[in-house]
Amino acid sequence: MADDAVQQAQQAAEEAARAAEELQRQAAEAIRRAEEAAALAKAALEAQQAPAPAPDAPGDPAASGAGPLDDAAVEAIRSGYAFEGPALEMGALVNGEARPDVPVRIPLAMTNRHGLVAGATGTGKTRTLQVLAEQLSANGVAVFAADIKGDLSGVATPGEGNEKLLKRTAGIGQDWTAAGFPTEFFSLGGVGTGVPIRATISGFGPLLLSKVLGLNATQESSLGLVFHYANKNGLALLDLDDLRAVLAYLVSDDGKAELEGLGGLSKATVGVILRELIAFADQGADVFFGEPEIDTAEFLRTAPDGRGVISMLEVPGVADKPALYSTFLMWLLADLFQALPEVGDLDKPKLVFFFDEAHLLFRDASKEFLAQVVQTVRLIRSKGVGVFFVTQTPKDVPADVLAQLGSRVQHQLRAFTPDDAKALRATVSTYPKSGYDLEETLTILGTGEAIVTVMNEKGAPSPVAWTRLRAPQASMSPSPHDAVERAVAASPLMARYGTAIDRESAHELLTKRMADAAAAADAEEAAEAQAEAAAEYEKMQAKIRAEEEKAQKRAQAEYDRLLKKTSGTSRSRSPQRSTLEQVLGSKSTQKVITQVLTGIFGMAKRR
């Protein structure tokens, strides 16, 4: 037994030693790879800082394949981005140095196949969005984008050139000139500077509203029942007051009967929804719901010179209202999907929609909500609308949505933590095979550089290309506030959407209905009380009449008795009556006696 224990201990020790050796080997390998990556980064940095020789000069290291790609790979990229139709110019290939003779582009017709712009904070995503928006506008395509950080408004103002900018643009073959683009400024509900965008509660729908309120599946189902009841009974849900009024009515004594056969509502569930609506309103959401509701066709306009109008949505404080912001943009997409006709594949899209901070849309989303997003993204392409999601890493976007995105512009990713490293590996796994070690390349990209792959004109992915991106022609700083205010004041849309409308809707109708019901109940109660009082009065009158008759009979009897008594015991048959008999026999005396006797028997008091 002792020998067995010793033998087992020895085996355990040997296994531990082998495990330790394996860990040591893995650590050494990791150190080696890190050193190689550092050396590659250093070489790339030195190459970028070195003066660029003429593109076609003999001995050009880029032309001779001194970068990560050999000549064959460079030629594959050149031919892979040589499209026949119009295209958006993204920039130039980087292979050690920028190669202006190898442009990287996106076919204009493929921008309705959607796309992704991703990268860590500060790597140039916003500028990439601006470059895409400017070129789409220049090609007559309308653009919708949200100004999250407040600096996209510069797209309306021509940029300012400087030596550094011109040197950079010349190095990628961009003939840079300053230009501003036709821009319409919008704001959510008029909070901020812009034409107010409003939606009705009915137009928003129960699914999106459940997402923004953070409701569970049971509460979401109950909210759907409320919308069904309101639509069926002609109760317009325009703002939050309307929804609160319908919820309160349906759990009242009058409203419960209305839901017979529909399943009914739990007071506890309605209580949760009402509390969430209060919190939602406290965030300022009241101003976002109401009329006039924006016609999403306003986002498809072109300017008189043929350029597409860039609709810029100002979103102040989006960090405080992420769910509202993301679901509101999703409502815009869903409304476009419902309103636009099927057009199939066009030479260029009608609208390209940039969904910045896309991770906010999918955070804590239900399966039903994600299913609606996937369906909208998949099918809206046939309506002539392209969607670009802008976020930090591709893992922020669900796989079913990511699968629908044809163009990818991936800026630098950082791998400072285990989670970052995991996200980096996941990102690399989504790219086609290429001549790059993407796990290293993605961590050493410079600001304004990205790994690009797009869908070519035949619907196949283009070669992966390390790209130095073009610079925006418009200002990269915000447009002056007074200029934005003047543009908003001059907009023809202000006359249509600038003033809120409060027409009769569910809140007013239910308030009137409940007031009418209360008045009818009061009138019925008053009628019943009046009938009861009349019956009691008639009963008392009958009793009084009966007692009067009795009193009169008693008075008459007493009168007869007195009359008989005054006639004396005389049996005289003289026709002449005595004076007392004459007095007692007169009508006036009888009346007085009757009244006196009546008073004696208490009848005067009863009357």
Coordinates of C-alpha atoms in Angstrom, one line a residue:
M1 CA 0.0 0.0 0.0
A2 CA 2.8 2.4 0.9
D3 CA 4.6 1.5 -2.3
D4 CA 1.5 2.3 -4.3
A5 CA 1.1 5.7 -2.6
V6 CA 4.7 6.5 -3.3
Q7 CA 4.4 5.5 -7.0
Q8 CA 1.2 7.6 -7.4
A9 CA 3.0 10.6 -5.8
Q10 CA 5.9 10.2 -8.2
Q11 CA 3.6 10.0 -11.2
A12 CA 1.7 13.1 -10.1
A13 CA 5.0 14.9 -9.7
E14 CA 6.2 13.9 -13.2
E15 CA 2.9 15.1 -14.7
A16 CA 3.2 18.4 -12.8
A17 CA 6.7 18.8 -14.1
R18 CA 5.6 18.1 -17.7
A19 CA 2.7 20.7 -17.3
A20 CA 5.2 23.2 -16.0
E21 CA 7.5 22.6 -19.0
E22 CA 4.6 23.1 -21.4
L23 CA 3.5 26.3 -19.7
Q24 CA 7.1 27.5 -19.9
R25 CA 7.3 26.6 -23.6
Q26 CA 4.0 28.5 -24.3
A27 CA 5.3 31.5 -22.4
A28 CA 8.5 31.5 -24.4
E29 CA 6.5 31.2 -27.7
A30 CA 4.2 34.1 -26.6
I31 CA 7.3 36.2 -25.8
R32 CA 8.8 35.4 -29.2
R33 CA 5.6 36.4 -31.0
A34 CA 5.4 39.6 -29.1
E35 CA 9.0 40.5 -30.0
E36 CA 8.3 39.7 -33.6
A37 CA 5.1 41.9 -33.5
A38 CA 7.0 44.7 -31.9
A39 CA 9.8 44.5 -34.5
L40 CA 7.2 44.5 -37.3
A41 CA 5.4 47.5 -35.7
K42 CA 8.7 49.4 -35.4
A43 CA 9.6 48.6 -39.0
A44 CA 6.2 49.8 -40.2
L45 CA 6.5 53.0 -38.2
E46 CA 9.9 53.7 -39.6
A47 CA 8.7 53.0 -43.1
Q48 CA 5.8 55.4 -42.6
Q49 CA 8.1 58.1 -41.3
A50 CA 10.6 57.8 -44.1
P51 CA 10.3 60.2 -47.1
A52 CA 8.1 58.6 -49.8
P53 CA 9.9 58.2 -53.1
A54 CA 8.0 58.8 -56.4
P55 CA 5.5 56.1 -57.0
D56 CA 7.1 54.9 -60.2
A57 CA 10.7 55.6 -59.3
P58 CA 13.2 52.8 -59.8
G59 CA 14.1 51.0 -56.6
D60 CA 10.8 52.0 -54.9
P61 CA 10.6 49.6 -52.0
A62 CA 6.8 49.6 -52.2
A63 CA 6.8 48.8 -55.9
S64 CA 9.3 46.0 -55.3
G65 CA 7.2 44.4 -52.7
A66 CA 9.0 45.5 -49.6
G67 CA 5.8 45.5 -47.6
P68 CA 3.8 42.5 -46.2
L69 CA 2.5 41.7 -49.7
D70 CA 4.5 40.5 -52.6
D71 CA 4.0 41.8 -56.2
A72 CA 1.5 39.2 -57.0
A73 CA -0.7 40.1 -54.0
V74 CA -0.4 43.8 -54.9
E75 CA -1.6 43.1 -58.4
A76 CA -4.4 41.0 -57.1
I77 CA -5.6 43.9 -55.0
R78 CA -5.2 46.4 -57.9
S79 CA -7.4 44.2 -60.2
G80 CA -9.8 43.4 -57.3
Y81 CA -10.7 47.1 -56.9
A82 CA -10.7 48.0 -60.6
F83 CA -14.5 48.3 -61.0
E84 CA -16.2 49.4 -64.3
G85 CA -19.0 51.4 -62.8
P86 CA -19.0 54.4 -60.5
A87 CA -17.3 53.8 -57.1
L88 CA -16.6 55.6 -53.8
E89 CA -12.9 56.3 -53.5
M90 CA -11.8 55.0 -50.1
G91 CA -8.0 55.6 -50.3
A92 CA -4.8 53.8 -51.4
L93 CA -3.2 50.5 -50.6
V94 CA -0.5 50.5 -47.9
N95 CA 2.4 48.1 -48.5
G96 CA 5.2 49.5 -46.5
E97 CA 4.3 52.9 -48.0
A98 CA 1.1 54.2 -49.5
R99 CA 0.6 53.1 -53.1
P100 CA -1.5 55.8 -54.9
D101 CA -1.3 53.7 -58.0
V102 CA -3.4 51.0 -56.2
P103 CA -6.7 52.7 -55.2
V104 CA -9.2 51.0 -52.9
R105 CA -12.8 51.7 -53.7
I106 CA -16.4 50.6 -53.0
P107 CA -18.8 50.1 -56.0
L108 CA -21.6 52.6 -55.7
A109 CA -24.2 50.0 -56.6
M110 CA -23.0 47.8 -53.8
T111 CA -23.5 50.4 -51.0
N112 CA -27.0 49.1 -50.6
R113 CA -25.6 45.7 -49.6
H114 CA -24.8 47.4 -46.3
G115 CA -21.5 47.7 -44.4
L116 CA -19.6 48.0 -41.2
V117 CA -17.2 50.6 -40.0
A118 CA -15.4 49.4 -36.8
G119 CA -12.4 50.3 -34.7
A120 CA -11.3 51.5 -31.3
T121 CA -12.0 55.0 -30.0
G122 CA -9.8 57.6 -31.7
T123 CA -8.9 55.5 -34.7
G124 CA -10.8 57.6 -37.3
K125 CA -14.3 55.9 -37.6
T126 CA -16.1 59.3 -37.6
R127 CA -13.8 60.6 -40.4
T128 CA -14.4 57.5 -42.4
L129 CA -18.1 58.0 -42.0
Q130 CA -17.7 61.6 -43.2
V131 CA -15.7 60.5 -46.3
L132 CA -18.4 58.0 -47.2
A133 CA -21.2 60.5 -46.7
E134 CA -19.5 63.2 -48.8
Q135 CA -18.9 60.9 -51.7
L136 CA -22.4 59.4 -51.6
S137 CA -23.8 63.0 -51.7
A138 CA -21.5 63.9 -54.6
N139 CA -22.9 60.9 -56.5
G140 CA -26.5 62.0 -55.9
V141 CA -27.3 59.6 -53.0
A142 CA -29.1 60.9 -50.0
V143 CA -27.5 60.2 -46.6
F144 CA -28.9 59.9 -43.0
A145 CA -26.4 60.0 -40.1
A146 CA -26.5 60.8 -36.4
D147 CA -24.1 63.3 -35.0
I148 CA -23.1 61.6 -31.8
K149 CA -20.0 63.5 -30.9
G150 CA -21.2 66.9 -32.3
D151 CA -18.5 67.2 -34.9
L152 CA -20.2 65.8 -38.0
S153 CA -22.0 69.1 -38.6
G154 CA -18.8 70.2 -40.3
V155 CA -19.9 68.4 -43.4
A156 CA -21.9 71.5 -44.3
T157 CA -18.8 73.7 -44.2
P158 CA -15.9 73.6 -46.6
G159 CA -12.7 72.3 -44.9
E160 CA -9.4 74.2 -44.5
G161 CA -6.3 72.8 -46.1
N162 CA -2.9 72.9 -44.5
E163 CA 0.6 71.6 -45.3
K164 CA 0.2 68.4 -43.3
L165 CA -3.2 67.6 -44.8
L166 CA -2.1 68.3 -48.4
K167 CA 1.1 66.2 -48.0
R168 CA -1.0 63.3 -46.7
T169 CA -3.6 63.5 -49.4
A170 CA -1.0 63.8 -52.2
G171 CA 0.7 60.7 -50.9
I172 CA -2.5 58.6 -51.6
G173 CA -3.3 60.3 -54.9
Q174 CA -6.1 62.4 -53.6
D175 CA -6.5 65.8 -55.3
W176 CA -7.9 67.5 -52.3
T177 CA -10.1 70.6 -52.6
A178 CA -12.3 72.1 -49.9
A179 CA -16.1 71.6 -50.3
G180 CA -19.3 71.8 -48.3
F181 CA -22.3 69.5 -48.9
P182 CA -26.1 70.1 -48.8
T183 CA -27.1 69.4 -45.2
E184 CA -30.4 69.3 -43.4
F185 CA -30.2 69.4 -39.6
F186 CA -32.7 67.5 -37.5
S187 CA -33.2 67.0 -33.7
L188 CA -35.2 64.4 -31.7
G189 CA -38.4 66.2 -30.7
G190 CA -36.8 69.6 -31.1
V191 CA -34.3 69.0 -28.3
G192 CA -31.2 70.7 -29.8
T193 CA -30.8 72.6 -33.0
G194 CA -32.7 71.2 -36.0
V195 CA -36.1 70.3 -37.5
P196 CA -37.9 68.3 -34.9
I197 CA -38.3 64.6 -35.6
R198 CA -41.3 63.1 -33.9
A199 CA -43.1 59.8 -33.9
T200 CA -46.4 58.7 -32.7
I201 CA -46.7 55.9 -30.1
S202 CA -48.8 54.0 -32.6
G203 CA -46.1 54.4 -35.3
F204 CA -43.4 53.4 -32.9
G205 CA -45.2 50.1 -32.2
P206 CA -45.2 47.8 -29.1
L207 CA -42.0 45.9 -30.1
L208 CA -39.7 48.9 -30.3
L209 CA -41.4 50.5 -27.3
S210 CA -40.9 47.3 -25.2
K211 CA -37.2 47.4 -26.2
V212 CA -36.8 51.0 -25.1
L213 CA -38.6 50.4 -21.8
G214 CA -36.7 47.2 -21.0
L215 CA -39.8 45.0 -20.7
N216 CA -39.7 41.2 -20.4
A217 CA -41.6 38.9 -22.7
T218 CA -44.8 38.8 -20.6
Q219 CA -44.9 42.6 -20.3
E220 CA -44.1 43.0 -24.1
S221 CA -47.1 40.7 -24.9
S222 CA -49.4 42.7 -22.6
L223 CA -48.3 46.0 -24.3
G224 CA -49.1 44.4 -27.6
L225 CA -52.6 43.7 -26.4
V226 CA -53.0 47.3 -25.4
F227 CA -52.0 48.5 -28.9
H228 CA -54.5 46.0 -30.4
Y229 CA -57.3 47.3 -28.2
A230 CA -56.5 50.9 -29.0
N231 CA -56.4 50.3 -32.8
K232 CA -59.6 48.3 -32.7
N233 CA -61.5 50.9 -30.8
G234 CA -60.3 54.0 -32.7
L235 CA -58.2 55.3 -29.8
A236 CA -55.2 57.1 -31.4
L237 CA -52.0 56.6 -29.5
L238 CA -50.0 59.7 -30.2
D239 CA -48.0 60.4 -27.1
L240 CA -47.2 58.9 -23.7
D241 CA -50.3 60.4 -22.1
D242 CA -52.5 58.4 -24.5
L243 CA -50.7 55.2 -23.7
R244 CA -50.9 55.9 -19.9
A245 CA -54.6 56.6 -20.3
V246 CA -55.4 53.4 -22.1
L247 CA -53.4 51.3 -19.6
A248 CA -55.2 52.9 -16.6
Y249 CA -58.6 52.5 -18.3
L250 CA -58.1 48.8 -19.1
V251 CA -57.5 47.9 -15.5
S252 CA -60.4 50.0 -14.2
D253 CA -63.8 48.6 -13.4
D254 CA -65.2 50.1 -16.6
G255 CA -62.3 48.8 -18.8
K256 CA -62.0 45.2 -17.6
A257 CA -65.1 44.1 -19.4
E258 CA -63.6 45.5 -22.7
L259 CA -60.9 42.8 -22.7
E260 CA -63.2 39.8 -22.3
G261 CA -62.1 37.2 -24.8
L262 CA -58.7 38.9 -25.3
G263 CA -57.0 37.5 -22.1
G264 CA -57.2 40.6 -19.9
L265 CA -54.4 42.5 -18.2
S266 CA -52.7 42.0 -14.9
K267 CA -52.7 45.0 -12.6
A268 CA -49.1 44.1 -11.6
T269 CA -47.9 44.1 -15.3
V270 CA -49.7 47.4 -16.0
G271 CA -48.1 48.8 -12.9
V272 CA -44.6 47.9 -14.1
I273 CA -45.3 49.4 -17.6
L274 CA -46.6 52.6 -16.1
R275 CA -43.6 52.9 -13.8
E276 CA -41.3 52.4 -16.8
L277 CA -43.2 55.0 -18.7
I278 CA -42.7 57.5 -15.9
A279 CA -39.0 56.9 -15.8
F280 CA -39.0 57.2 -19.6
A281 CA -40.7 60.5 -19.5
D282 CA -38.3 61.7 -16.8
Q283 CA -35.5 61.2 -19.4
G284 CA -37.3 63.8 -21.6
A285 CA -38.9 61.3 -23.9
D286 CA -42.3 63.2 -23.9
V287 CA -41.0 65.5 -26.5
F288 CA -40.1 62.7 -28.9
F289 CA -43.7 61.4 -29.2
G290 CA -46.5 63.3 -30.8
E291 CA -47.5 65.0 -34.0
P292 CA -46.7 66.0 -36.7
E293 CA -44.9 62.7 -37.3
I294 CA -42.0 63.0 -39.6
D295 CA -42.4 61.6 -43.2
T296 CA -39.3 59.5 -43.7
A297 CA -39.5 60.3 -47.4
E298 CA -37.9 63.7 -46.4
F299 CA -34.6 61.8 -46.0
L300 CA -34.5 60.8 -49.7
R301 CA -34.2 64.3 -51.1
T302 CA -31.6 65.6 -53.5
A303 CA -30.4 69.2 -53.8
P304 CA -31.1 71.3 -56.9
D305 CA -27.5 70.6 -58.2
G306 CA -28.2 66.9 -58.1
R307 CA -26.2 66.1 -55.0
G308 CA -27.8 64.0 -52.2
V309 CA -29.0 65.9 -49.1
I310 CA -27.2 64.7 -45.9
S311 CA -29.7 64.5 -43.1
M312 CA -27.8 65.1 -39.9
L313 CA -29.5 64.2 -36.6
E314 CA -28.2 66.0 -33.6
V315 CA -28.3 63.6 -30.6
P316 CA -27.2 65.5 -27.5
G317 CA -26.5 63.4 -24.4
V318 CA -27.0 60.1 -26.1
A319 CA -25.1 58.3 -23.3
D320 CA -28.0 59.2 -21.0
K321 CA -30.6 57.8 -23.4
P322 CA -29.0 55.0 -25.3
A323 CA -32.1 52.9 -25.7
L324 CA -34.2 55.8 -26.9
Y325 CA -31.6 56.8 -29.5
S326 CA -31.0 53.4 -30.9
T327 CA -34.7 52.4 -31.1
F328 CA -35.6 55.7 -32.6
L329 CA -33.2 55.1 -35.4
M330 CA -34.5 51.6 -35.8
W331 CA -38.0 53.0 -36.1
L332 CA -36.8 55.3 -38.9
L333 CA -35.5 52.2 -40.7
A334 CA -38.6 50.2 -40.1
D335 CA -40.8 53.1 -41.3
L336 CA -38.7 53.4 -44.5
F337 CA -39.1 49.7 -45.0
Q338 CA -42.9 49.9 -44.7
A339 CA -43.2 53.0 -46.9
L340 CA -40.8 52.4 -49.8
P341 CA -41.8 50.3 -52.8
E342 CA -39.7 47.4 -54.0
V343 CA -37.1 48.5 -56.6
G344 CA -34.7 45.6 -56.7
D345 CA -31.0 46.3 -57.5
L346 CA -30.4 49.9 -58.6
D347 CA -27.3 51.5 -60.1
K348 CA -27.1 53.5 -56.9
P349 CA -29.2 53.4 -53.7
K350 CA -31.8 56.0 -52.8
L351 CA -30.5 56.4 -49.3
V352 CA -27.5 55.2 -47.2
F353 CA -28.3 55.1 -43.5
F354 CA -25.3 55.3 -41.0
F355 CA -26.1 53.8 -37.6
D356 CA -23.5 55.2 -35.3
E357 CA -22.9 53.6 -31.9
A358 CA -24.6 50.5 -33.2
H359 CA -23.9 48.5 -30.1
L360 CA -26.6 50.5 -28.3
L361 CA -29.2 49.0 -30.6
F362 CA -28.4 45.4 -29.7
R363 CA -27.7 45.8 -25.9
D364 CA -30.2 43.7 -23.9
A365 CA -32.4 43.1 -27.0
S366 CA -35.0 40.4 -27.0
K367 CA -35.1 37.6 -29.6
E368 CA -38.2 39.1 -31.2
F369 CA -36.5 42.5 -31.5
L370 CA -33.3 41.0 -33.0
A371 CA -35.4 39.0 -35.5
Q372 CA -37.1 42.3 -36.6
V373 CA -33.7 44.0 -37.0
V374 CA -32.4 41.1 -39.1
Q375 CA -35.5 41.0 -41.3
T376 CA -35.3 44.8 -41.8
V377 CA -31.6 44.8 -42.7
R378 CA -32.0 41.8 -45.0
L379 CA -35.0 43.1 -46.9
I380 CA -34.5 46.9 -47.0
R381 CA -31.8 46.5 -49.7
S382 CA -34.6 45.8 -52.2
K383 CA -36.2 49.1 -51.3
G384 CA -33.0 50.9 -52.4
V385 CA -31.6 51.6 -48.9
G386 CA -28.2 50.7 -47.6
V387 CA -27.2 50.5 -43.9
F388 CA -23.8 51.0 -42.4
F389 CA -23.3 50.1 -38.8
V390 CA -20.6 52.1 -37.0
T391 CA -19.2 50.5 -33.7
Q392 CA -16.0 49.5 -32.0
T393 CA -15.8 45.8 -32.8
P394 CA -17.7 43.5 -35.1
K395 CA -18.8 41.4 -32.0
D396 CA -21.0 44.3 -31.1
V397 CA -23.2 43.3 -34.0
P398 CA -25.1 40.0 -33.9
A399 CA -23.9 37.3 -36.3
D400 CA -27.2 37.2 -38.2
V401 CA -26.8 41.0 -38.9
L402 CA -23.1 40.8 -39.5
A403 CA -23.7 38.2 -42.2
Q404 CA -25.7 40.8 -44.2
L405 CA -22.9 43.3 -44.4
G406 CA -21.1 43.4 -47.7
S407 CA -18.4 46.1 -47.0
R408 CA -16.0 46.1 -44.1
V409 CA -13.8 49.0 -43.0
Q410 CA -11.9 47.9 -39.9
H411 CA -9.8 50.4 -38.1
Q412 CA -7.2 49.6 -35.4
L413 CA -8.2 47.2 -32.6
R414 CA -6.4 47.2 -29.3
A415 CA -5.5 44.0 -27.3
F416 CA -4.7 45.3 -23.9
T417 CA -6.9 42.8 -22.0
P418 CA -7.9 39.1 -22.4
D419 CA -11.3 40.3 -23.6
D420 CA -9.7 42.6 -26.2
A421 CA -7.5 39.7 -27.4
K422 CA -10.6 37.5 -27.8
A423 CA -12.4 40.2 -29.7
L424 CA -9.4 40.6 -32.0
R425 CA -9.3 36.9 -32.8
A426 CA -13.0 36.8 -33.4
T427 CA -12.6 39.8 -35.8
V428 CA -9.8 38.1 -37.7
S429 CA -11.9 35.0 -38.2
T430 CA -14.5 36.9 -40.1
Y431 CA -12.1 38.1 -42.9
P432 CA -11.3 36.2 -46.1
K433 CA -7.8 34.7 -46.3
S434 CA -5.1 37.2 -47.3
G435 CA -1.4 37.9 -47.3
Y436 CA -1.6 39.7 -43.9
D437 CA -1.2 38.4 -40.4
L438 CA -4.4 40.2 -39.5
E439 CA -4.0 39.5 -35.8
E440 CA -0.9 41.6 -35.8
T441 CA -1.8 44.0 -38.5
L442 CA -5.0 45.2 -36.9
T443 CA -3.1 46.3 -33.8
I444 CA -0.5 48.4 -35.7
L445 CA -2.8 50.4 -38.0
G446 CA -2.2 54.1 -37.9
T447 CA -5.0 56.6 -37.3
G448 CA -6.9 57.0 -40.6
E449 CA -5.9 53.6 -41.8
A450 CA -8.1 50.5 -42.0
I451 CA -8.3 47.0 -43.3
V452 CA -10.9 47.0 -46.1
T453 CA -12.8 44.4 -48.0
V454 CA -15.9 45.2 -50.0
M455 CA -18.4 43.4 -52.2
N456 CA -17.4 43.7 -55.9
E457 CA -19.8 44.3 -58.8
K458 CA -20.3 40.5 -59.1
G459 CA -21.3 40.1 -55.5
A460 CA -18.0 38.5 -54.4
P461 CA -15.7 39.8 -51.6
S462 CA -12.8 41.9 -52.8
P463 CA -9.2 41.2 -51.6
V464 CA -8.3 42.3 -48.1
A465 CA -6.4 45.6 -48.4
W466 CA -4.5 47.7 -45.8
T467 CA -5.8 51.1 -46.8
R468 CA -4.8 54.7 -46.0
L469 CA -8.1 56.5 -46.1
R470 CA -8.9 59.7 -47.9
A471 CA -9.4 63.0 -46.0
P472 CA -12.8 64.7 -45.8
Q473 CA -13.3 67.7 -48.1
A474 CA -15.6 69.4 -45.6
S475 CA -14.6 70.7 -42.2
M476 CA -13.5 68.1 -39.6
S477 CA -14.7 70.5 -36.9
P478 CA -18.3 71.4 -36.1
S479 CA -20.0 74.0 -38.3
P480 CA -20.5 77.4 -36.4
H481 CA -23.6 77.3 -34.3
D482 CA -25.0 80.5 -35.8
A483 CA -24.6 79.0 -39.3
V484 CA -26.5 75.9 -38.2
E485 CA -29.3 78.0 -36.7
R486 CA -29.6 80.0 -39.9
A487 CA -29.8 76.8 -42.0
V488 CA -32.5 75.4 -39.7
A489 CA -34.5 78.6 -39.8
A490 CA -34.4 78.7 -43.6
S491 CA -35.4 75.1 -44.0
P492 CA -38.8 74.6 -45.7
L493 CA -39.4 71.6 -43.3
M494 CA -39.7 73.9 -40.3
A495 CA -43.1 75.1 -41.5
R496 CA -44.3 71.5 -41.7
Y497 CA -42.7 70.0 -38.6
G498 CA -41.6 72.9 -36.4
T499 CA -44.8 73.3 -34.3
A500 CA -46.2 70.4 -32.3
I501 CA -49.9 69.5 -32.7
D502 CA -52.1 68.2 -29.9
R503 CA -55.3 66.8 -31.5
E504 CA -58.0 64.7 -29.9
S505 CA -56.6 61.2 -29.1
A506 CA -56.9 58.3 -26.7
H507 CA -56.3 60.5 -23.6
E508 CA -59.0 63.0 -24.5
L509 CA -61.4 60.4 -25.7
L510 CA -61.1 58.2 -22.6
T511 CA -61.3 61.2 -20.3
K512 CA -64.5 62.3 -22.0
R513 CA -65.8 58.7 -22.0
M514 CA -65.1 58.3 -18.3
A515 CA -66.6 61.8 -17.5
D516 CA -69.8 60.9 -19.5
A517 CA -70.0 57.6 -17.7
A518 CA -69.6 59.3 -14.4
A519 CA -72.2 61.9 -15.3
A520 CA -74.6 59.2 -16.4
A521 CA -74.1 57.3 -13.2
D522 CA -74.7 60.5 -11.2
A523 CA -77.9 61.2 -13.2
E524 CA -79.1 57.7 -12.6
E525 CA -78.4 57.8 -8.9
A526 CA -80.2 61.2 -8.7
A527 CA -83.2 59.9 -10.6
E528 CA -83.4 56.9 -8.2
A529 CA -83.1 59.2 -5.2
Q530 CA -85.8 61.5 -6.6
A531 CA -88.2 58.5 -7.3
E532 CA -87.6 57.3 -3.7
A533 CA -88.4 60.7 -2.3
A534 CA -91.5 61.1 -4.5
A535 CA -92.8 57.7 -3.3
E536 CA -92.1 58.6 0.4
Y537 CA -93.9 61.9 -0.1
E538 CA -96.9 60.2 -1.6
K539 CA -96.9 57.8 1.2
M540 CA -96.9 60.6 3.8
Q541 CA -99.6 62.5 1.9
A542 CA -101.9 59.5 1.9
K543 CA -101.3 59.1 5.6
I544 CA -102.1 62.8 6.2
R545 CA -105.3 62.5 4.2
A546 CA -106.4 59.5 6.1
E547 CA -105.8 61.2 9.4
E548 CA -107.7 64.3 8.2
E549 CA -110.6 62.2 7.3
K550 CA -110.5 60.6 10.7
A551 CA -110.3 64.0 12.4
Q552 CA -113.2 65.4 10.4
K553 CA -115.3 62.4 11.3
R554 CA -114.5 62.9 15.0
A555 CA -115.2 66.6 14.8
Q556 CA -118.5 65.9 13.1
A557 CA -119.4 63.4 15.7
E558 CA -118.6 65.9 18.5
Y559 CA -120.5 68.6 16.7
D560 CA -123.5 66.3 16.4
R561 CA -123.2 65.5 20.1
L562 CA -123.1 69.1 21.2
L563 CA -125.9 70.0 18.9
K564 CA -128.0 67.2 20.4
K565 CA -127.1 68.3 23.9
T566 CA -128.1 72.0 23.3
S567 CA -131.4 70.9 22.0
G568 CA -132.3 70.3 25.7
T569 CA -134.7 67.9 27.0
S570 CA -137.6 70.0 25.6
R571 CA -139.8 68.0 23.5
S572 CA -141.4 71.1 22.1
R573 CA -142.3 70.8 18.5
S574 CA -142.2 74.6 18.1
P575 CA -140.9 75.5 14.7
Q576 CA -139.0 78.3 16.2
R577 CA -135.4 77.3 17.2
S578 CA -133.7 78.8 20.3
T579 CA -131.0 81.4 19.8
L580 CA -128.2 78.9 20.7
E581 CA -129.6 76.4 18.2
Q582 CA -129.5 79.0 15.5
V583 CA -125.9 80.0 16.4
L584 CA -124.7 76.4 16.5
G585 CA -126.5 75.5 13.4
S586 CA -125.0 78.2 11.3
K587 CA -122.4 77.3 8.7
S588 CA -119.8 79.7 10.0
T589 CA -120.2 78.3 13.5
Q590 CA -119.8 74.8 12.2
K591 CA -116.6 75.8 10.3
V592 CA -115.1 77.4 13.5
I593 CA -116.0 74.4 15.6
T594 CA -114.5 72.1 13.0
Q595 CA -111.3 74.1 13.0
V596 CA -111.1 74.2 16.8
L597 CA -111.6 70.4 17.0
T598 CA -109.2 69.8 14.3
G599 CA -106.6 71.8 16.2
I600 CA -107.4 69.9 19.3
F601 CA -106.8 66.5 17.6
G602 CA -103.4 67.7 16.3
M603 CA -104.1 68.0 12.6
A604 CA -102.7 71.6 12.4
K605 CA -99.4 70.3 13.5
R606 CA -99.3 67.5 11.0
R607 CA -99.8 69.9 8.2

